PDB file of C-alpha atoms in Angstrom:
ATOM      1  CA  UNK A1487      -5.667 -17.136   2.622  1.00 94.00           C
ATOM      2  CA  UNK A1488      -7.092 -13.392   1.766  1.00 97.00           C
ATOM      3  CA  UNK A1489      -7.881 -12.489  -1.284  1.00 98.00           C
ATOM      4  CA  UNK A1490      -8.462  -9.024  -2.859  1.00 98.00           C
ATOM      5  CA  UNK A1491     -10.563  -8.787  -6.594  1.00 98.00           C
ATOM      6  CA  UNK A1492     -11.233  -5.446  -7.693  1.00 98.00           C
ATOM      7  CA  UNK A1493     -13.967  -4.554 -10.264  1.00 98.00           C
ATOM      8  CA  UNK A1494     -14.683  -1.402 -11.982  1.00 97.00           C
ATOM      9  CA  UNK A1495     -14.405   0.570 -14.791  1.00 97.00           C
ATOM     10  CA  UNK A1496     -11.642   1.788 -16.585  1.00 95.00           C
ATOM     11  CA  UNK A1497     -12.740   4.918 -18.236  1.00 98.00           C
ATOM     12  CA  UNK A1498     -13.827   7.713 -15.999  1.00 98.00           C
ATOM     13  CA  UNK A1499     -15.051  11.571 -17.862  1.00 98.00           C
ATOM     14  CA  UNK A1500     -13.984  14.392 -16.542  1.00 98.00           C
ATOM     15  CA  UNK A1501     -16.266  16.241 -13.710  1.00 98.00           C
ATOM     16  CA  UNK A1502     -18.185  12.419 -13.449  1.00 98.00           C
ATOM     17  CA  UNK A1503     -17.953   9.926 -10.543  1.00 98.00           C
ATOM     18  CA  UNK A1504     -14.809   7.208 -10.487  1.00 98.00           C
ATOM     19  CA  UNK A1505     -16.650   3.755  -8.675  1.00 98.00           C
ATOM     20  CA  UNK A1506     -14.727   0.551  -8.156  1.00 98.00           C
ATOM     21  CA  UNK A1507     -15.613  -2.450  -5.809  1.00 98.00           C
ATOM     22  CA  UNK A1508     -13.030  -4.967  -3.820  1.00 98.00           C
ATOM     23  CA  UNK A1509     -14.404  -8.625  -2.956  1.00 98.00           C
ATOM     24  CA  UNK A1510     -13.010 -10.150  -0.330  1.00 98.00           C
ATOM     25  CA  UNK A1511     -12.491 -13.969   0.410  1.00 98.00           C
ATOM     26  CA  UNK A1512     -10.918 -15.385   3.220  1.00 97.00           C
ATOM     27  CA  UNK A1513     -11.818 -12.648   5.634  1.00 97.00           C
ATOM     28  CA  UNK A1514     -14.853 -10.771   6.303  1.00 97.00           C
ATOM     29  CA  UNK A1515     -15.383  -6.711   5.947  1.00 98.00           C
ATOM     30  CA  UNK A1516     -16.838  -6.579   9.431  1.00 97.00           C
ATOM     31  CA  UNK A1517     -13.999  -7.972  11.345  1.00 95.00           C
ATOM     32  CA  UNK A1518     -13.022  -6.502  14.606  1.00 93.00           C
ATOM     33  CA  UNK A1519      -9.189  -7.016  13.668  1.00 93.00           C
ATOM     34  CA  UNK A1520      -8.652  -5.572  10.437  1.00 96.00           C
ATOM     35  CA  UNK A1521      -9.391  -2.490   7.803  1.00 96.00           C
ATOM     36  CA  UNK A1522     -10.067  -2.576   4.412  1.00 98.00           C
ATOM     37  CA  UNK A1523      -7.904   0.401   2.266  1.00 98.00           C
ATOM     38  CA  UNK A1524      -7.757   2.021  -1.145  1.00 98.00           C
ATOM     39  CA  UNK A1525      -4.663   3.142  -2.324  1.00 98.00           C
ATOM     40  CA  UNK A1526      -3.611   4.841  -5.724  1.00 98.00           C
ATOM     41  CA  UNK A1527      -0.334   4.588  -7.729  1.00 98.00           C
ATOM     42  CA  UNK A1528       0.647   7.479 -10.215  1.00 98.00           C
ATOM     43  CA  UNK A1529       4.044   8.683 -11.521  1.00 96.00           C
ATOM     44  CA  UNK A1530       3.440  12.023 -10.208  1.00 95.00           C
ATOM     45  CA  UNK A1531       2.661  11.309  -7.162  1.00 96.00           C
ATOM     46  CA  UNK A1532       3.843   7.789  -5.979  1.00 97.00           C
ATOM     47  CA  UNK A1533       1.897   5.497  -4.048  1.00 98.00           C
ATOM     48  CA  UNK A1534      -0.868   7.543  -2.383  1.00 98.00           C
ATOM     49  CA  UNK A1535      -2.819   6.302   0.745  1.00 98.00           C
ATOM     50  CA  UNK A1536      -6.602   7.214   0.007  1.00 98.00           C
ATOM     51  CA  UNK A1537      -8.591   5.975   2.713  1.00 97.00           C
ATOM     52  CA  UNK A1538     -10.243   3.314   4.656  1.00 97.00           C
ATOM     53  CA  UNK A1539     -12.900   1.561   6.305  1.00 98.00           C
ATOM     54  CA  UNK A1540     -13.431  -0.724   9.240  1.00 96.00           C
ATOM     55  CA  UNK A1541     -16.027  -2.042  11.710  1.00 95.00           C
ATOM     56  CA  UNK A1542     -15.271  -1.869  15.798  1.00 92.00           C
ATOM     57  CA  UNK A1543     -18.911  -2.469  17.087  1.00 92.00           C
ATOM     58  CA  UNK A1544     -20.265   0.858  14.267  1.00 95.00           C
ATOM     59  CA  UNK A1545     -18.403   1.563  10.700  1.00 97.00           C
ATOM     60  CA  UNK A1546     -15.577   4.064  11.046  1.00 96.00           C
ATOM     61  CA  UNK A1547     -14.124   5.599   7.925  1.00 97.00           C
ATOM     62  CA  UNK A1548     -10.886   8.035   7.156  1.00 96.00           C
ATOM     63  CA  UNK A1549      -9.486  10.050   4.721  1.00 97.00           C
ATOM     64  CA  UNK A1550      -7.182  11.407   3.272  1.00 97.00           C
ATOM     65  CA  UNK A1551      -7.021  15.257   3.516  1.00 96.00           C
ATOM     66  CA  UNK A1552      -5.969  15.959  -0.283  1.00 95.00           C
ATOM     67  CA  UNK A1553      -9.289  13.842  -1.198  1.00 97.00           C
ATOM     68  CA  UNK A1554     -11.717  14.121   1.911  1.00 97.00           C
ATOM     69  CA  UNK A1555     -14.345  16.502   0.054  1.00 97.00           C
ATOM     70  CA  UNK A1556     -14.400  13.611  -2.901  1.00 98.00           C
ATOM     71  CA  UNK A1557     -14.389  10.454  -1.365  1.00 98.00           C
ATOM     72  CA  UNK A1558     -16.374   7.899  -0.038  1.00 98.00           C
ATOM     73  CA  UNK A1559     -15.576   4.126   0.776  1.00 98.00           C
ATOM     74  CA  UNK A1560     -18.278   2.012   1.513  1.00 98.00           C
ATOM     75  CA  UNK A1561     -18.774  -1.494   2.999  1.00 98.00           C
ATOM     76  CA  UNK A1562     -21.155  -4.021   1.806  1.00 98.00           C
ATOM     77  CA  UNK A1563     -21.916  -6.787   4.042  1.00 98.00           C
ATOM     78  CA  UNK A1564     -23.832  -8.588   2.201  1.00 98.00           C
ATOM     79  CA  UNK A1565     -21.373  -9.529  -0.625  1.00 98.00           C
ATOM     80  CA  UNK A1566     -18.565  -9.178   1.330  1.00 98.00           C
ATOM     81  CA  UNK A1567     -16.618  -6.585  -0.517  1.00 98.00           C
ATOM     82  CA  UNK A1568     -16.104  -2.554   0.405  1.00 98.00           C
ATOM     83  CA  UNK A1569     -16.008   0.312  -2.763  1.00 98.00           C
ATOM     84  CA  UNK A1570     -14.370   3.796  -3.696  1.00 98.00           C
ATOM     85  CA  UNK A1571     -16.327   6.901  -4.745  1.00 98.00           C
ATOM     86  CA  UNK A1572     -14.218   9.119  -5.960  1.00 98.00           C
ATOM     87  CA  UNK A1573     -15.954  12.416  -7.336  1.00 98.00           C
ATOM     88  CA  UNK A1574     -15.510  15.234  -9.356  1.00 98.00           C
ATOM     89  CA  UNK A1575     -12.378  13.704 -11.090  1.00 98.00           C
ATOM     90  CA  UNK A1576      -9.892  15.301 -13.625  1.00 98.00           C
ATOM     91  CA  UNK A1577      -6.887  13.949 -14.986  1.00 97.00           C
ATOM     92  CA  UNK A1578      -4.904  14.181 -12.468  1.00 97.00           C
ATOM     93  CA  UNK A1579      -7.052  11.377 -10.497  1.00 98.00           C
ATOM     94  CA  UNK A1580      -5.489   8.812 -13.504  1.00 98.00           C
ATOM     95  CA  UNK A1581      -3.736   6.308 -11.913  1.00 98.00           C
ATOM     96  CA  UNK A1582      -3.784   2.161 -10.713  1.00 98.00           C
ATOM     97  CA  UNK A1583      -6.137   2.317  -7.826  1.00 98.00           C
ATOM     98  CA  UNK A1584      -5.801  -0.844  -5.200  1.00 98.00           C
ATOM     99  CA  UNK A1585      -7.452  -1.783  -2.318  1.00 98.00           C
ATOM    100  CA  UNK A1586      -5.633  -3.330   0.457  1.00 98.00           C
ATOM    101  CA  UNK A1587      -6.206  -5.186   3.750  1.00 98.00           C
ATOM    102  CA  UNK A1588      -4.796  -4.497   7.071  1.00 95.00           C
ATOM    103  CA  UNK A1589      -4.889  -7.680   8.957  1.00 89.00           C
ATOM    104  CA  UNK A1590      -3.345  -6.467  12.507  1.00 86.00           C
ATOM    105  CA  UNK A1591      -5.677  -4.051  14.769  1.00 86.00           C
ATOM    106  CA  UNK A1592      -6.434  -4.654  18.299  1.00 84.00           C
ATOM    107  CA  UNK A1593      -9.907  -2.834  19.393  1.00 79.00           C
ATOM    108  CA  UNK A1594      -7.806   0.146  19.609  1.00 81.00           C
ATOM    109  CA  UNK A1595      -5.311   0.427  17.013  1.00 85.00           C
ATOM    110  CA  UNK A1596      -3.715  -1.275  14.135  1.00 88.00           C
ATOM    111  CA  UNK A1597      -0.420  -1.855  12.872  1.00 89.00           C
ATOM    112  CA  UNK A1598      -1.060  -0.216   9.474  1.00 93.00           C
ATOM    113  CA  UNK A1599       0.855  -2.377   6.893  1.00 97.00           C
ATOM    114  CA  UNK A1600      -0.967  -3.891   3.774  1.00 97.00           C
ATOM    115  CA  UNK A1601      -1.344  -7.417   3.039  1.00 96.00           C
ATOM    116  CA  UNK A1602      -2.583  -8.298   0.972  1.00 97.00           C
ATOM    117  CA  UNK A1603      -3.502  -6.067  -1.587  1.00 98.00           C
ATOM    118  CA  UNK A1604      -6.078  -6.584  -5.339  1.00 98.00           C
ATOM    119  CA  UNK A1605      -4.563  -6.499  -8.308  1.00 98.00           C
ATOM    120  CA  UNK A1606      -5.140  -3.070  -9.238  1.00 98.00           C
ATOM    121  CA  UNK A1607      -7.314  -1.156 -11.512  1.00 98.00           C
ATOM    122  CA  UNK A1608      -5.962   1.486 -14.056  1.00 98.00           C
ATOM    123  CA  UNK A1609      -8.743   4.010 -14.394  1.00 98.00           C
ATOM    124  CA  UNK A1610      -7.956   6.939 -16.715  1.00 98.00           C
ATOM    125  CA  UNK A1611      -9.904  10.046 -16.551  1.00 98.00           C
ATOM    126  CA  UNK A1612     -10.514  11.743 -19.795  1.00 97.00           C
ATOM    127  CA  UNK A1613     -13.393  12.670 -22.042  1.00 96.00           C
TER     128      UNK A1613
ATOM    129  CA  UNK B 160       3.501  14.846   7.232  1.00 95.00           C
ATOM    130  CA  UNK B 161       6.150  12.257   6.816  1.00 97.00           C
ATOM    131  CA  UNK B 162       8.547  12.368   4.086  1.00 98.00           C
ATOM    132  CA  UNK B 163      10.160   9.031   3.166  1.00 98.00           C
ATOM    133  CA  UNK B 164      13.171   9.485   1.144  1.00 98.00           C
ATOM    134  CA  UNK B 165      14.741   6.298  -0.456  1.00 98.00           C
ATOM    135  CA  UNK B 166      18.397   6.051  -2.060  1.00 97.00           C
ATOM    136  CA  UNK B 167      19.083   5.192  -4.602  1.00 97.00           C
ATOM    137  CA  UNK B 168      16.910   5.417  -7.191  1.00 98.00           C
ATOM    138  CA  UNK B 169      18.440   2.842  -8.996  1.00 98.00           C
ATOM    139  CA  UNK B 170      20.431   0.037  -8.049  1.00 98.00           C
ATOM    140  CA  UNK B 171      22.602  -2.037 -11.225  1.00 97.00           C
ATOM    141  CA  UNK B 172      23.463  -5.242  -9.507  1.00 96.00           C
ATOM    142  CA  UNK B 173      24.378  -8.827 -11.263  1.00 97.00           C
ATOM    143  CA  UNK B 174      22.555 -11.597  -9.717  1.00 97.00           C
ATOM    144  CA  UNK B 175      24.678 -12.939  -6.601  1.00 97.00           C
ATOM    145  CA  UNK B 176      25.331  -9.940  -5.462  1.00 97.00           C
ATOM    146  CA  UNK B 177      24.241  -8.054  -2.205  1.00 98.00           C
ATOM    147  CA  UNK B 178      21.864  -5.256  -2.569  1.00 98.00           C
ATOM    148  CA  UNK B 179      21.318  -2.509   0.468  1.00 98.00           C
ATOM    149  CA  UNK B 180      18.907  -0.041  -0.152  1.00 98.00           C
ATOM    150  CA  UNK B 181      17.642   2.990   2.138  1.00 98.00           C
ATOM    151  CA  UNK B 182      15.010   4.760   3.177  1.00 98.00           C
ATOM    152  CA  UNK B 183      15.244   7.796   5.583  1.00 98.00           C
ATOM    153  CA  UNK B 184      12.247   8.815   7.447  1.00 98.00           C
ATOM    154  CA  UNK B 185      11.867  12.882   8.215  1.00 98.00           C
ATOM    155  CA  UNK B 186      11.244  12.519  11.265  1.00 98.00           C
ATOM    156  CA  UNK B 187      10.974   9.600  13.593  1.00 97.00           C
ATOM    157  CA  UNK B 188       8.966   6.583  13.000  1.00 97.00           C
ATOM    158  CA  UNK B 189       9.957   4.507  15.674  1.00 96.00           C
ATOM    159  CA  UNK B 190      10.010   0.834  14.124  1.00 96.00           C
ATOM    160  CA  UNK B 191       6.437   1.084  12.113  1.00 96.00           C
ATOM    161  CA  UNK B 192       8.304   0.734   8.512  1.00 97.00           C
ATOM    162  CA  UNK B 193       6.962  -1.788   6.209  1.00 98.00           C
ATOM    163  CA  UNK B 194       8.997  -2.727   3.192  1.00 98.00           C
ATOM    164  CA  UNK B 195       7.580  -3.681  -0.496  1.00 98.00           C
ATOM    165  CA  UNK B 196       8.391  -5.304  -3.529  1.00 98.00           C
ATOM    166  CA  UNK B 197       6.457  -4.546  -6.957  1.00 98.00           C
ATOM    167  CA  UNK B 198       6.931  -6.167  -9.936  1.00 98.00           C
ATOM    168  CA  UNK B 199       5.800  -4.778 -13.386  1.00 97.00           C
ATOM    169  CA  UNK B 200       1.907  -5.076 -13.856  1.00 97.00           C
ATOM    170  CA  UNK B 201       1.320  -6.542 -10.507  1.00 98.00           C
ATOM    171  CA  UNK B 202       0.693  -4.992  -6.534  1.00 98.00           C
ATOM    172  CA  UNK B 203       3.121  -4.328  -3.895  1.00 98.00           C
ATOM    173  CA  UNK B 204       3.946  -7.629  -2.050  1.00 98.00           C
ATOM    174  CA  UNK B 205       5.204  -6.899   1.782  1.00 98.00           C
ATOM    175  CA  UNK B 206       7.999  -8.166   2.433  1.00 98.00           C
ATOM    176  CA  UNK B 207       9.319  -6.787   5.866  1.00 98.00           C
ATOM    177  CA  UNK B 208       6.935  -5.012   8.671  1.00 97.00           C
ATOM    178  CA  UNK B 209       8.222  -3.682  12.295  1.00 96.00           C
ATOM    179  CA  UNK B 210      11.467  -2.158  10.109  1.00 97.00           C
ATOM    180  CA  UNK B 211      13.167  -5.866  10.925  1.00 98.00           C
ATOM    181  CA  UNK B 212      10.039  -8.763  10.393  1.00 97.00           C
ATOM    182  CA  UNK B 213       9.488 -10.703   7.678  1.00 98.00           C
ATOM    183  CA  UNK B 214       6.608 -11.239   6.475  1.00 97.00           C
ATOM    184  CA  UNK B 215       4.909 -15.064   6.077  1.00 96.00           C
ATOM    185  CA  UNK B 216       6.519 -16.794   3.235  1.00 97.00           C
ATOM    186  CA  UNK B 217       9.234 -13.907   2.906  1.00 98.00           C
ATOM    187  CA  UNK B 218      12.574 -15.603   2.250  1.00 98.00           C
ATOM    188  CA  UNK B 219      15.376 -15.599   4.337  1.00 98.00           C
ATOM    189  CA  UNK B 220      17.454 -13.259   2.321  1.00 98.00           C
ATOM    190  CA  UNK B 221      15.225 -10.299   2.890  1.00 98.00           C
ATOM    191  CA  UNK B 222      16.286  -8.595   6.000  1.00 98.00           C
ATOM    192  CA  UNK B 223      15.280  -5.472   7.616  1.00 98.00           C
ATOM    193  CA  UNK B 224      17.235  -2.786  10.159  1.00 98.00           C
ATOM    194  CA  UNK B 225      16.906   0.414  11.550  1.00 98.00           C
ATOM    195  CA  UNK B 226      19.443   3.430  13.248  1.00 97.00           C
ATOM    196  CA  UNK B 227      17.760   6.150  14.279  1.00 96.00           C
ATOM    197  CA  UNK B 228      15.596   7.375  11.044  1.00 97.00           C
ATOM    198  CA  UNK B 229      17.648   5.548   8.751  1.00 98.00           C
ATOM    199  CA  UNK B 230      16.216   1.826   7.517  1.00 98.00           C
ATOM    200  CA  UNK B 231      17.643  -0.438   5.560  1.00 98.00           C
ATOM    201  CA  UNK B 232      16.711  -3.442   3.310  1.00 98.00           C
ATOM    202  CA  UNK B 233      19.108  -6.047   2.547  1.00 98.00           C
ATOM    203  CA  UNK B 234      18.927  -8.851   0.141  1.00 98.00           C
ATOM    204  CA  UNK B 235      21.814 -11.023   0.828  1.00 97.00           C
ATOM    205  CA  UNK B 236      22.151 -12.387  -2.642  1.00 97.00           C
ATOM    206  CA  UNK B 237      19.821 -11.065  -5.104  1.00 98.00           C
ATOM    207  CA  UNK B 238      18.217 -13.926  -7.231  1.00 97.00           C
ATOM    208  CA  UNK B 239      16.581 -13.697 -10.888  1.00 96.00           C
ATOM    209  CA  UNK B 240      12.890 -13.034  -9.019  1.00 97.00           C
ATOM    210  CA  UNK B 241      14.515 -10.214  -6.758  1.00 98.00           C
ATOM    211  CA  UNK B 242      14.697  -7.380  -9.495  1.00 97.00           C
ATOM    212  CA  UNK B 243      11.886  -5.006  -9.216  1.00 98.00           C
ATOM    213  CA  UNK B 244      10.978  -1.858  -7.198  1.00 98.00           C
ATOM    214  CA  UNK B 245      10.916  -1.618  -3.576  1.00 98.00           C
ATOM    215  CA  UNK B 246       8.665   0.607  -1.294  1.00 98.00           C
ATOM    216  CA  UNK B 247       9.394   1.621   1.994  1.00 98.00           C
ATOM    217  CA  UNK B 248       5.928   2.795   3.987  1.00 98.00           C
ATOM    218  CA  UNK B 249       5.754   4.304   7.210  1.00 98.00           C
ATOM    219  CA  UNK B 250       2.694   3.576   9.241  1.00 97.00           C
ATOM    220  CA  UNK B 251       3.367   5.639  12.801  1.00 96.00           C
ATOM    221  CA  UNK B 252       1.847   8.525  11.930  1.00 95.00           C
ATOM    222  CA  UNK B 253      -1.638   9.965   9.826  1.00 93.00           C
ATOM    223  CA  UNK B 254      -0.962  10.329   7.137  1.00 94.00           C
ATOM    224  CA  UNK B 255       0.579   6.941   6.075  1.00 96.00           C
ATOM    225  CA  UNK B 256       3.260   7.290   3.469  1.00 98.00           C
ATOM    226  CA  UNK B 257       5.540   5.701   0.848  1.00 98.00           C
ATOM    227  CA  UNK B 258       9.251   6.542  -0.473  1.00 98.00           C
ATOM    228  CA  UNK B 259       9.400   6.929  -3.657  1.00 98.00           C
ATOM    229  CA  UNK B 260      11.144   3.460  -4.836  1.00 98.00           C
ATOM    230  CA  UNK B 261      14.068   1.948  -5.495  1.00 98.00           C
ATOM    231  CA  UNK B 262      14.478  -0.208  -8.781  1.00 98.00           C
ATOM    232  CA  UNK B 263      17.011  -2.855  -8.287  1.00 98.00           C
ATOM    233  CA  UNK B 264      18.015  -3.782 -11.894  1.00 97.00           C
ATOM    234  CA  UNK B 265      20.110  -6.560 -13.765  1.00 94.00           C
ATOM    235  CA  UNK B 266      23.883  -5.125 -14.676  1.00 93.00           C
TER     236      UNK B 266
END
């Protein structure tokens, strides 16, 4: 059984550098057959795909366009467990951020629903 | 990008009852729909993916369809657990995206 646990801070300043870290058990970052997400929940604007990482023979990473310029996700082999940079933030990057897996990709493609996902980590920006 | 639009917002059912809720895609999506239930203070939990699969452990009164653009979740006979807010997702195109909920409430 996958599981997702999220650490990171809660507090982020304004104009400094949001950081939070997903463990994973039950699976492994550098399978061939899944991808390892971070997704943010807000009232303004809904649940909000952020990006993702995932190894097919070399790391490949995406990203969203309304964050590309801020955002890096990161895997760490060797604890097992893949993190969010998420710079330059202002208020409007308050919200529950999640990471999730996606557990169905051939070599090609995946089939890009999440399951499971962490528990979720309210980080508020503000000074 | 594509819009998912999900009616209605809120749903007042007793428990018993049958609950249908919607979610239009803008454009097509083919069957790559997933659908989601949160509960307060916790993640989204899948419960349907391919617009009509359920998802391991998912019980049988969860059902998914799709016409066209239109998708549909049906709970057959909502039970205490069952009120929360649901999530359709569509995953055929970049970028991925959500509706924007329905909250299936106690009457």
């Amino acid at each position: 059984q996958v599981q997702l646990q999220q650490s990171g801070p809660g507090l982020v300043k304004p104009s400094q550098t949001l950081s939070l870290t997903c463990a994973i058990s039950g699976d492994s970052v550098s399978s061939n057959s899944a991808a390892w997400n971070w997704i943010r929940q807000s009232p303004s604007r809904g649940l909000e795909w952020l990006g993702r990482t995932y190894y097919r023979s070399k790391w490949y990473n995406d990203y969203a366009v309304s964050v590309k310029s801020r955002i890096t996700i990161n895997p760490d082999t060797s604890k097992n467990q893949f993190s969010l940079q998420l710079n330059s933030v202002t208020p409007e990057d308050t919200a529950v951020y999640f990471c999730a897996r996606v557990g169905y990709c051939s070599s090609t493609s995946c089939s890009n629903w999440f399951d499971p996902w962490g528990q979720g980590t309210l980080v508020t920006v503000s000074s | 990008e594509i819009v998912m639009t999900q009616s209605p917002a809120t749903l007042s059912m007793s428990p018993g009852e049958r609950a249908t809720l919607s979610c239009r895609a803008s454009q097509s999506v083919s069957s790559n729909l997933a659908w989601y239930q949160q509960k307060p203070g916790q993640a989204p939990r899948v419960l349907i993916y391919g617009a009509s699969t359920r998802a391991t452990g998912i019980p049988a009164r969860f059902s998914g369809s799709v016409s066209g653009t239109e998708f549909t979740l049906t709970i057959s006979s909502l039970q205490s657990e069952d009120f929360a807010v649901y999530y359709c997702q569509q995953y055929n195109n970049w970028p991925l995206t959500f509706g924007g909920g329905t909250k299936v409430e106690i009457k």
